[in-house]
Coordinates of C-alpha atoms in Angstrom, one line a residue:
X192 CA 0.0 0.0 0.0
X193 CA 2.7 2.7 0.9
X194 CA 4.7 1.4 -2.2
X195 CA 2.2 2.6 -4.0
X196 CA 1.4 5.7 -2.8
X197 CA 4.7 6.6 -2.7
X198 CA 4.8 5.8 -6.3
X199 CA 1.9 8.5 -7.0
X200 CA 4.1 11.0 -5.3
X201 CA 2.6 11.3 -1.6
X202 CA 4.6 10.6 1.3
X203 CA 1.9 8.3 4.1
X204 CA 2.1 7.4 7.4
X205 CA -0.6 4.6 8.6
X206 CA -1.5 3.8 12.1
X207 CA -4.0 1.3 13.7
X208 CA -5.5 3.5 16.2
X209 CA -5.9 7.5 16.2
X210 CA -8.1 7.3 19.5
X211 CA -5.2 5.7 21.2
X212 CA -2.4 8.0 20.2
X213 CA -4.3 10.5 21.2
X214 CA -5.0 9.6 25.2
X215 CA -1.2 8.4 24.7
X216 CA -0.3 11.9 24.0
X217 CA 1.7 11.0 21.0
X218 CA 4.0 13.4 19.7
X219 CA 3.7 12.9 16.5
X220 CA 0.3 14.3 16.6
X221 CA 1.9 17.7 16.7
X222 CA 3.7 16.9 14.2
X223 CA 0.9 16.7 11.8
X224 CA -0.7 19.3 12.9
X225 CA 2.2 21.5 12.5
X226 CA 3.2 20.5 9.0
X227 CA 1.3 22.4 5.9
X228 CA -1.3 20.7 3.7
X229 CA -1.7 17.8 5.9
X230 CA -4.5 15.9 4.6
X231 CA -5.8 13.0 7.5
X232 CA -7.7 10.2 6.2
X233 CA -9.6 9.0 8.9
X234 CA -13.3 8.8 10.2
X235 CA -15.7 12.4 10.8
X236 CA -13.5 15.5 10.7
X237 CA -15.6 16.8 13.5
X238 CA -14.1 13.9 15.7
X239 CA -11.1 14.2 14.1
X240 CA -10.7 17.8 15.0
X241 CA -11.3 16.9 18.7
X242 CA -9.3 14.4 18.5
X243 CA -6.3 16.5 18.0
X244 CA -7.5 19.3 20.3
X245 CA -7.6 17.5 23.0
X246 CA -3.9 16.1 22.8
X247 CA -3.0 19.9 22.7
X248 CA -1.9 20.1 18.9
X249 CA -5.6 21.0 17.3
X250 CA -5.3 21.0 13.1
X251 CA -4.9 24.4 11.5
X252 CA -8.4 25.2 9.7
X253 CA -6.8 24.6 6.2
X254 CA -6.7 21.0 7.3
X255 CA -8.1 18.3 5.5
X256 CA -10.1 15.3 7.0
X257 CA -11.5 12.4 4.5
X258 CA -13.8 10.0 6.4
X259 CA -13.7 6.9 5.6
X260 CA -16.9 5.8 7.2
X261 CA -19.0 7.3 4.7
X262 CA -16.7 7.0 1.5
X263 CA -14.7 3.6 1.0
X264 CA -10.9 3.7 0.7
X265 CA -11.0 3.9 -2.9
X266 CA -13.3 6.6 -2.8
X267 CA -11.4 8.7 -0.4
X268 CA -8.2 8.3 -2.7
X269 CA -9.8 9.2 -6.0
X270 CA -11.1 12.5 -4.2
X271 CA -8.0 13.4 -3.1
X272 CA -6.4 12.7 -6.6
X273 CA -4.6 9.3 -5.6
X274 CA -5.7 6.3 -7.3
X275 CA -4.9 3.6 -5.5
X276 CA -7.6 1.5 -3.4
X277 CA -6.2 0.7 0.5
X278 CA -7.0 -2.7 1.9
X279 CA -7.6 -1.6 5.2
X280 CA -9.1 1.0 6.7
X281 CA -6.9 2.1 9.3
X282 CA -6.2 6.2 10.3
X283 CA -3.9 7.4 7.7
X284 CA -2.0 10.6 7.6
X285 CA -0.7 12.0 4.3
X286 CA 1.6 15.3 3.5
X287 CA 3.1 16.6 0.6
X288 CA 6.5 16.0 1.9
X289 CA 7.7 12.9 3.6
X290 CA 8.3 12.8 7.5
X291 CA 11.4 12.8 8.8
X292 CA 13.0 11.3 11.8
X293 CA 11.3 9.2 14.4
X294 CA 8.5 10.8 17.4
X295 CA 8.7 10.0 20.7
X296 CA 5.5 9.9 22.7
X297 CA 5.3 13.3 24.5
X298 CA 3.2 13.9 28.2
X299 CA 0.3 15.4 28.0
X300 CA -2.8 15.8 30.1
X301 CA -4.9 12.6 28.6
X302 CA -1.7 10.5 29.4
X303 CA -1.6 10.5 32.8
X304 CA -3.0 6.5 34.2
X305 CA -3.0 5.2 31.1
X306 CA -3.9 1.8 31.1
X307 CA -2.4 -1.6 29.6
X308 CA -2.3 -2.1 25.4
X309 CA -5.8 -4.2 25.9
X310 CA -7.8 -0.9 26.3
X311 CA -9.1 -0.1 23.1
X312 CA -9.2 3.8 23.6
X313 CA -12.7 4.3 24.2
X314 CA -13.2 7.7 25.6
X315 CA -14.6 11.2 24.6
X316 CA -13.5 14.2 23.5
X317 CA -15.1 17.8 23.3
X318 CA -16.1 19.9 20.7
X319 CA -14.9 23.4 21.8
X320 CA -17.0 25.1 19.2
X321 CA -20.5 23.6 20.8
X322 CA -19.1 23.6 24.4
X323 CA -21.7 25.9 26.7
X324 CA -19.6 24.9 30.1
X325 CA -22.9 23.6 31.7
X326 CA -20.7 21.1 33.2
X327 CA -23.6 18.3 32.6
X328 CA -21.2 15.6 31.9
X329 CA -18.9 16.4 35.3
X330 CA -21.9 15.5 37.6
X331 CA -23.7 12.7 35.1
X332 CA -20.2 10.6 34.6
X333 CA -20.1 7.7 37.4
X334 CA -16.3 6.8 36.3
X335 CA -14.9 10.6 37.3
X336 CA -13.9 10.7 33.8
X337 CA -14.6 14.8 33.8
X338 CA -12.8 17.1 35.7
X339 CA -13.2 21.1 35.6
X340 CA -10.3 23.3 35.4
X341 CA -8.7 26.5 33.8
X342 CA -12.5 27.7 33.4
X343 CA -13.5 24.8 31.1
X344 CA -14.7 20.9 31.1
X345 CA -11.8 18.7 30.4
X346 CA -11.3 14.9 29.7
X347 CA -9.2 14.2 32.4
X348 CA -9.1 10.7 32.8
X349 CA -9.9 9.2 29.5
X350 CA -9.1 5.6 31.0
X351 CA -11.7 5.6 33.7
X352 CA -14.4 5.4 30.3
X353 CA -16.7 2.5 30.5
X354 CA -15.9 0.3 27.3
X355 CA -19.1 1.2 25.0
X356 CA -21.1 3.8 27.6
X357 CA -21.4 7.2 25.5
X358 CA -24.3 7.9 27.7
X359 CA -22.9 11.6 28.6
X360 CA -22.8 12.4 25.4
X361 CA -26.7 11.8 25.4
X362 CA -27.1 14.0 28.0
X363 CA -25.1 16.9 26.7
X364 CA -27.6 19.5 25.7
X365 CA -25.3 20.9 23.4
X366 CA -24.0 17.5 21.6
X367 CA -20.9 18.8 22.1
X368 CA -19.5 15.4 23.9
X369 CA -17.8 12.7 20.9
X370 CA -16.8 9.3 20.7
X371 CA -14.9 8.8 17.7
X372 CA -15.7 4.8 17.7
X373 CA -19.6 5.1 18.7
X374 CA -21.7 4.0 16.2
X375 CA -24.6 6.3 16.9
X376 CA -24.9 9.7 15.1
X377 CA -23.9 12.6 16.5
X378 CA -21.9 10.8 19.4
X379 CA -19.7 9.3 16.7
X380 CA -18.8 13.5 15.0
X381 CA -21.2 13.8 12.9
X382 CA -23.4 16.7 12.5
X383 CA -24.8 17.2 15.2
X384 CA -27.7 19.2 14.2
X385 CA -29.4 16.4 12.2
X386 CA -29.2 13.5 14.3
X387 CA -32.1 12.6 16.5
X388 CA -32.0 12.6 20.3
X389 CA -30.6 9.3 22.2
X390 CA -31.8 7.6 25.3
X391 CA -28.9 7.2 27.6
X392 CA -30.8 4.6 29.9
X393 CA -30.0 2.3 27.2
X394 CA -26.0 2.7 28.0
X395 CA -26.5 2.6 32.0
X396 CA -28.2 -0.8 31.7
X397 CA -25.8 -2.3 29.9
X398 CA -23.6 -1.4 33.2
X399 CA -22.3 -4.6 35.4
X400 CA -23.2 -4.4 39.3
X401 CA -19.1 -4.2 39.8
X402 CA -19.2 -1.2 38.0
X403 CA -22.5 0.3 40.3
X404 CA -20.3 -0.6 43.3
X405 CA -16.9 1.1 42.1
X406 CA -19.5 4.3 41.3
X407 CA -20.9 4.0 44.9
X408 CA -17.4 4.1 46.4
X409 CA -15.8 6.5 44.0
X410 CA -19.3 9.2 45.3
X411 CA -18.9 7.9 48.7
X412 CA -15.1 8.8 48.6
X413 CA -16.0 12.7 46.7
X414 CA -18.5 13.5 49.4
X415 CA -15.9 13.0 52.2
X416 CA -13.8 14.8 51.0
X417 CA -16.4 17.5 49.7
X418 CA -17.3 17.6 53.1
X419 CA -13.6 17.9 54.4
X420 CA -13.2 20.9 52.2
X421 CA -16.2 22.8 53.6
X422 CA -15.8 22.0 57.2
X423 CA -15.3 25.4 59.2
X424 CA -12.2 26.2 60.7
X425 CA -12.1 27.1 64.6
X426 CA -11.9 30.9 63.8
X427 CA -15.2 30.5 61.8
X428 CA -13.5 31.2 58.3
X429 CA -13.4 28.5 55.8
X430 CA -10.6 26.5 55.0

């Protein structure tokens, strides 16, 4: 496959897993992002778009994102002028000139905990644009995934997601909450204002009573120390 793309003239880089790299923090995100005409071949730019944002290296707006879950491979290459048909359907990053050197996996925010290479990357990422703040998803999320700082909602600990629960995104009244490997329109990037409305019952049910019992202990653990915090000091001011 690279053979012959490289023999139409564009210099490719494939990998299995976009989501992944991503909560990894992986440099070469940045990389792409920073390099001109970079053209990502992947699934709905809207996803795509958070994807990057949320690794701190969002894609500059002359970007270009082919998804390959509404056109084939083939498809994807003939509108971008390459004629050669893929065989997979993997992420895929093109340029106009070939990458250099090798990119070592930098720290970022969405790296910290990261589980072992069994986690398939399910988690979500935000779409700045449609953010309101409301902070919906922070008190809906039983697995502390949310956390609120610098004046905004952040994906703090993309590894806590429950495999297959999207159910804040269903919640967001702003549709602004993604998952990049959900099936369901808009929670998978696309647009959002012409998909109907989800039931997010439907995803709690589907929750073991291990996982009920971690939530219970995790809310038990917050309102301790939510209480700790607003205990009064002996002087009557607040800690």
């Amino acid at each position: 496959m690279e053979a012959a793309l490289s023999a139409a003239g564009v210099a490719v880089e494939a990998v299995d897993d976009l989501c992944a790299l991503t909560a990894g923090g992986d440099g070469r995100l940045a990389a792409w992002s920073g390099r001109p005409d970079v053209t990502i071949v992947a699934c709905f730019p809207r996803a795509v778009r958070a994807l990057f944002a949320h690794a701190g290296a969002p894609l500059p707006d002359d970007a270009v994102v082919h998804n390959l879950r509404q056109a084939g491979p083939a498809a994807v290459l003939r509108d971008a002028g390459i004629l050669p048909a893929l065989d997979s359907e993997g992420g895929l990053t093109f340029s106009t000139d070939q990458l250099h050197g090798t990119h070592n996996a930098g720290e970022t925010p969405a790296s910290r905990d990261m589980p072992g290479p069994e986690w398939p990357a399910w988690f979500p990422v935000i779409d700045r644009q449609r953010c309101t703040r409301c902070r919906k998803c922070l008190s809906f999320c039983l697995f502390s995934v949310y956390e609120f700082a610098g004046d905004e909602v952040r994906v703090g600990r993309p590894a806590n997601c429950k495999n297959n629960c999207p159910a804040c995104a269903r919640v967001c009244p702003a549709r602004a909450i993604i998952f990049p490997k959900c099936k369901d329109a808009p929670i998978n990037g696309d647009d959002p204002d012409l998909a109907p409305a989800g039931d997010f019952r439907a995803d709690a049910a589907k929750l073991a009573p291990s996982d009920l019992k971690e939530v219970l202990r995790r809310r038990a653990e917050q309102n301790q120390n939510d209480t700790a915090k607003n205990t009064t000091n002996t002087d009557g001011g607040s800690p």
